[in-house]
């Protein structure tokens, strides 16, 4: 286990292999980690090879360390801007007075009153 890397560190590495479930990243000669497909980018990733390929230099964040297994979980997504700010301004949570979810039965009564 390397004492050079800790959870939260942002480091550069090189992708050494790509599998359908993730990409292996070499951080140095002795340390390799995995970027799971869910940690490649914000949003859904159908094919990881659309985002990374062997030989790519990447900046990753160490999100988990398993000392017993000498495994590092890495994330590229953790370094990207949060996409929640891109959501439509008319989302349910932002509408004044409308919080949470109601059943259709409850909302139907309310809509009938509003239409009268």
PDB file of C-alpha atoms in Angstrom:
ATOM      1  CA  UNK A   1       0.000   0.000   0.000  1.00  0.00           C
ATOM      2  CA  UNK A   2       1.304   3.432  -0.873  1.00  0.00           C
ATOM      3  CA  UNK A   3       1.474   6.120   1.787  1.00  0.00           C
ATOM      4  CA  UNK A   4       1.659   8.715  -1.000  1.00  0.00           C
ATOM      5  CA  UNK A   5      -2.073   8.696  -1.759  1.00  0.00           C
ATOM      6  CA  UNK A   6      -5.021   9.465   0.510  1.00  0.00           C
ATOM      7  CA  UNK A   7      -8.788   9.774   0.048  1.00  0.00           C
ATOM      8  CA  UNK A   8      -9.541  13.193  -1.435  1.00  0.00           C
ATOM      9  CA  UNK A   9      -6.225  13.572  -3.239  1.00  0.00           C
ATOM     10  CA  UNK A  10      -6.420  14.850  -6.811  1.00  0.00           C
ATOM     11  CA  UNK A  11      -3.744  13.215  -8.953  1.00  0.00           C
ATOM     12  CA  UNK A  12      -2.821  12.650 -12.569  1.00  0.00           C
ATOM     13  CA  UNK A  13      -2.572   9.231 -14.118  1.00  0.00           C
ATOM     14  CA  UNK A  14      -2.613   7.317 -17.379  1.00  0.00           C
ATOM     15  CA  UNK A  15      -5.364   4.940 -18.457  1.00  0.00           C
ATOM     16  CA  UNK A  16      -3.809   1.504 -18.832  1.00  0.00           C
ATOM     17  CA  UNK A  17      -6.918  -0.488 -19.686  1.00  0.00           C
ATOM     18  CA  UNK A  18     -10.602  -0.062 -20.447  1.00  0.00           C
ATOM     19  CA  UNK A  19     -13.330  -2.572 -19.633  1.00  0.00           C
ATOM     20  CA  UNK A  20     -17.120  -2.218 -20.001  1.00  0.00           C
ATOM     21  CA  UNK A  21     -17.362  -1.563 -16.234  1.00  0.00           C
ATOM     22  CA  UNK A  22     -14.555   0.992 -15.892  1.00  0.00           C
ATOM     23  CA  UNK A  23     -11.059   2.188 -16.685  1.00  0.00           C
ATOM     24  CA  UNK A  24      -7.828   1.221 -14.950  1.00  0.00           C
ATOM     25  CA  UNK A  25      -5.555   4.160 -14.194  1.00  0.00           C
ATOM     26  CA  UNK A  26      -1.870   3.964 -13.313  1.00  0.00           C
ATOM     27  CA  UNK A  27      -0.999   6.642 -10.760  1.00  0.00           C
ATOM     28  CA  UNK A  28       2.670   5.623 -10.621  1.00  0.00           C
ATOM     29  CA  UNK A  29       4.780   2.486 -11.165  1.00  0.00           C
ATOM     30  CA  UNK A  30       3.340   0.760  -8.085  1.00  0.00           C
ATOM     31  CA  UNK A  31      -0.194   2.129  -7.753  1.00  0.00           C
ATOM     32  CA  UNK A  32      -3.152   1.495 -10.009  1.00  0.00           C
ATOM     33  CA  UNK A  33      -6.810   2.318  -9.430  1.00  0.00           C
ATOM     34  CA  UNK A  34     -10.185   1.913 -11.097  1.00  0.00           C
ATOM     35  CA  UNK A  35     -12.548   4.586 -12.358  1.00  0.00           C
ATOM     36  CA  UNK A  36     -15.904   2.802 -12.314  1.00  0.00           C
ATOM     37  CA  UNK A  37     -18.140   3.624 -15.302  1.00  0.00           C
ATOM     38  CA  UNK A  38     -20.454   5.557 -12.966  1.00  0.00           C
ATOM     39  CA  UNK A  39     -17.531   7.829 -12.010  1.00  0.00           C
ATOM     40  CA  UNK A  40     -16.466   8.781 -15.543  1.00  0.00           C
ATOM     41  CA  UNK A  41     -18.789  11.747 -16.054  1.00  0.00           C
ATOM     42  CA  UNK A  42     -22.061  13.281 -14.920  1.00  0.00           C
ATOM     43  CA  UNK A  43     -25.052  11.561 -16.454  1.00  0.00           C
ATOM     44  CA  UNK A  44     -25.499   8.155 -18.030  1.00  0.00           C
ATOM     45  CA  UNK A  45     -22.557   6.483 -19.744  1.00  0.00           C
ATOM     46  CA  UNK A  46     -23.625   3.805 -22.208  1.00  0.00           C
ATOM     47  CA  UNK A  47     -20.181   3.076 -23.619  1.00  0.00           C
ATOM     48  CA  UNK A  48     -17.124   4.061 -21.595  1.00  0.00           C
ATOM     49  CA  UNK A  49     -14.987   4.141 -24.750  1.00  0.00           C
ATOM     50  CA  UNK A  50     -16.923   7.236 -25.826  1.00  0.00           C
ATOM     51  CA  UNK A  51     -15.204   9.054 -22.933  1.00  0.00           C
ATOM     52  CA  UNK A  52     -11.792   7.476 -22.337  1.00  0.00           C
ATOM     53  CA  UNK A  53      -9.285   5.266 -24.103  1.00  0.00           C
ATOM     54  CA  UNK A  54      -6.061   3.502 -23.229  1.00  0.00           C
ATOM     55  CA  UNK A  55      -3.137   5.919 -23.074  1.00  0.00           C
ATOM     56  CA  UNK A  56      -5.248   8.964 -22.101  1.00  0.00           C
ATOM     57  CA  UNK A  57      -3.792  11.183 -19.382  1.00  0.00           C
ATOM     58  CA  UNK A  58      -6.504  11.922 -16.819  1.00  0.00           C
ATOM     59  CA  UNK A  59      -6.896  13.849 -13.601  1.00  0.00           C
ATOM     60  CA  UNK A  60      -8.732  11.830 -10.971  1.00  0.00           C
ATOM     61  CA  UNK A  61      -9.832  12.145  -7.374  1.00  0.00           C
ATOM     62  CA  UNK A  62      -9.229   9.282  -4.955  1.00  0.00           C
ATOM     63  CA  UNK A  63     -12.646   8.484  -3.470  1.00  0.00           C
ATOM     64  CA  UNK A  64     -11.959   5.213  -1.669  1.00  0.00           C
ATOM     65  CA  UNK A  65      -8.961   3.210  -0.503  1.00  0.00           C
ATOM     66  CA  UNK A  66      -9.137  -0.468   0.424  1.00  0.00           C
ATOM     67  CA  UNK A  67      -5.855  -1.055   2.249  1.00  0.00           C
ATOM     68  CA  UNK A  68      -6.503  -4.774   2.754  1.00  0.00           C
ATOM     69  CA  UNK A  69      -6.936  -5.344  -0.993  1.00  0.00           C
ATOM     70  CA  UNK A  70      -4.570  -2.537  -2.086  1.00  0.00           C
ATOM     71  CA  UNK A  71      -7.319  -1.065  -4.295  1.00  0.00           C
ATOM     72  CA  UNK A  72      -8.011   2.545  -5.142  1.00  0.00           C
ATOM     73  CA  UNK A  73     -11.411   3.784  -6.312  1.00  0.00           C
ATOM     74  CA  UNK A  74     -11.004   6.849  -8.503  1.00  0.00           C
ATOM     75  CA  UNK A  75     -13.369   9.432  -9.961  1.00  0.00           C
ATOM     76  CA  UNK A  76     -13.181  11.787 -12.902  1.00  0.00           C
ATOM     77  CA  UNK A  77     -16.780  12.907 -12.333  1.00  0.00           C
ATOM     78  CA  UNK A  78     -15.962  14.259  -8.844  1.00  0.00           C
ATOM     79  CA  UNK A  79     -13.819  16.934 -10.495  1.00  0.00           C
ATOM     80  CA  UNK A  80     -16.522  18.112 -12.889  1.00  0.00           C
ATOM     81  CA  UNK A  81     -18.920  20.957 -12.104  1.00  0.00           C
ATOM     82  CA  UNK A  82     -22.184  19.891 -10.481  1.00  0.00           C
ATOM     83  CA  UNK A  83     -24.838  19.642 -13.183  1.00  0.00           C
ATOM     84  CA  UNK A  84     -27.758  20.306 -10.825  1.00  0.00           C
ATOM     85  CA  UNK A  85     -27.351  24.027 -11.431  1.00  0.00           C
ATOM     86  CA  UNK A  86     -28.235  23.424 -15.092  1.00  0.00           C
ATOM     87  CA  UNK A  87     -31.757  22.258 -14.329  1.00  0.00           C
ATOM     88  CA  UNK A  88     -34.778  24.119 -15.583  1.00  0.00           C
ATOM     89  CA  UNK A  89     -35.770  27.033 -13.335  1.00  0.00           C
ATOM     90  CA  UNK A  90     -39.343  25.752 -13.356  1.00  0.00           C
ATOM     91  CA  UNK A  91     -38.538  22.515 -11.514  1.00  0.00           C
ATOM     92  CA  UNK A  92     -41.068  21.300  -8.957  1.00  0.00           C
ATOM     93  CA  UNK A  93     -38.827  22.101  -5.998  1.00  0.00           C
ATOM     94  CA  UNK A  94     -38.494  25.733  -7.062  1.00  0.00           C
ATOM     95  CA  UNK A  95     -42.195  26.443  -7.553  1.00  0.00           C
ATOM     96  CA  UNK A  96     -43.458  28.441  -4.634  1.00  0.00           C
ATOM     97  CA  UNK A  97     -45.940  26.568  -2.467  1.00  0.00           C
ATOM     98  CA  UNK A  98     -45.455  23.237  -4.231  1.00  0.00           C
ATOM     99  CA  UNK A  99     -43.191  20.914  -2.284  1.00  0.00           C
ATOM    100  CA  UNK A 100     -43.137  17.147  -2.410  1.00  0.00           C
ATOM    101  CA  UNK A 101     -45.495  14.870  -4.262  1.00  0.00           C
ATOM    102  CA  UNK A 102     -49.225  14.341  -3.997  1.00  0.00           C
ATOM    103  CA  UNK A 103     -51.328  11.548  -5.325  1.00  0.00           C
ATOM    104  CA  UNK A 104     -53.239  12.163  -8.514  1.00  0.00           C
ATOM    105  CA  UNK A 105     -56.480  11.802  -6.564  1.00  0.00           C
ATOM    106  CA  UNK A 106     -55.507  14.689  -4.242  1.00  0.00           C
ATOM    107  CA  UNK A 107     -54.256  16.880  -7.073  1.00  0.00           C
ATOM    108  CA  UNK A 108     -57.393  16.228  -9.159  1.00  0.00           C
ATOM    109  CA  UNK A 109     -59.577  17.794  -6.445  1.00  0.00           C
ATOM    110  CA  UNK A 110     -57.290  20.796  -6.322  1.00  0.00           C
ATOM    111  CA  UNK A 111     -57.287  21.196 -10.126  1.00  0.00           C
ATOM    112  CA  UNK A 112     -61.086  21.015 -10.297  1.00  0.00           C
ATOM    113  CA  UNK A 113     -61.341  23.809  -7.704  1.00  0.00           C
ATOM    114  CA  UNK A 114     -58.841  25.917  -9.631  1.00  0.00           C
ATOM    115  CA  UNK A 115     -60.750  25.488 -12.897  1.00  0.00           C
ATOM    116  CA  UNK A 116     -64.067  26.691 -11.444  1.00  0.00           C
TER     117      UNK A 116
END
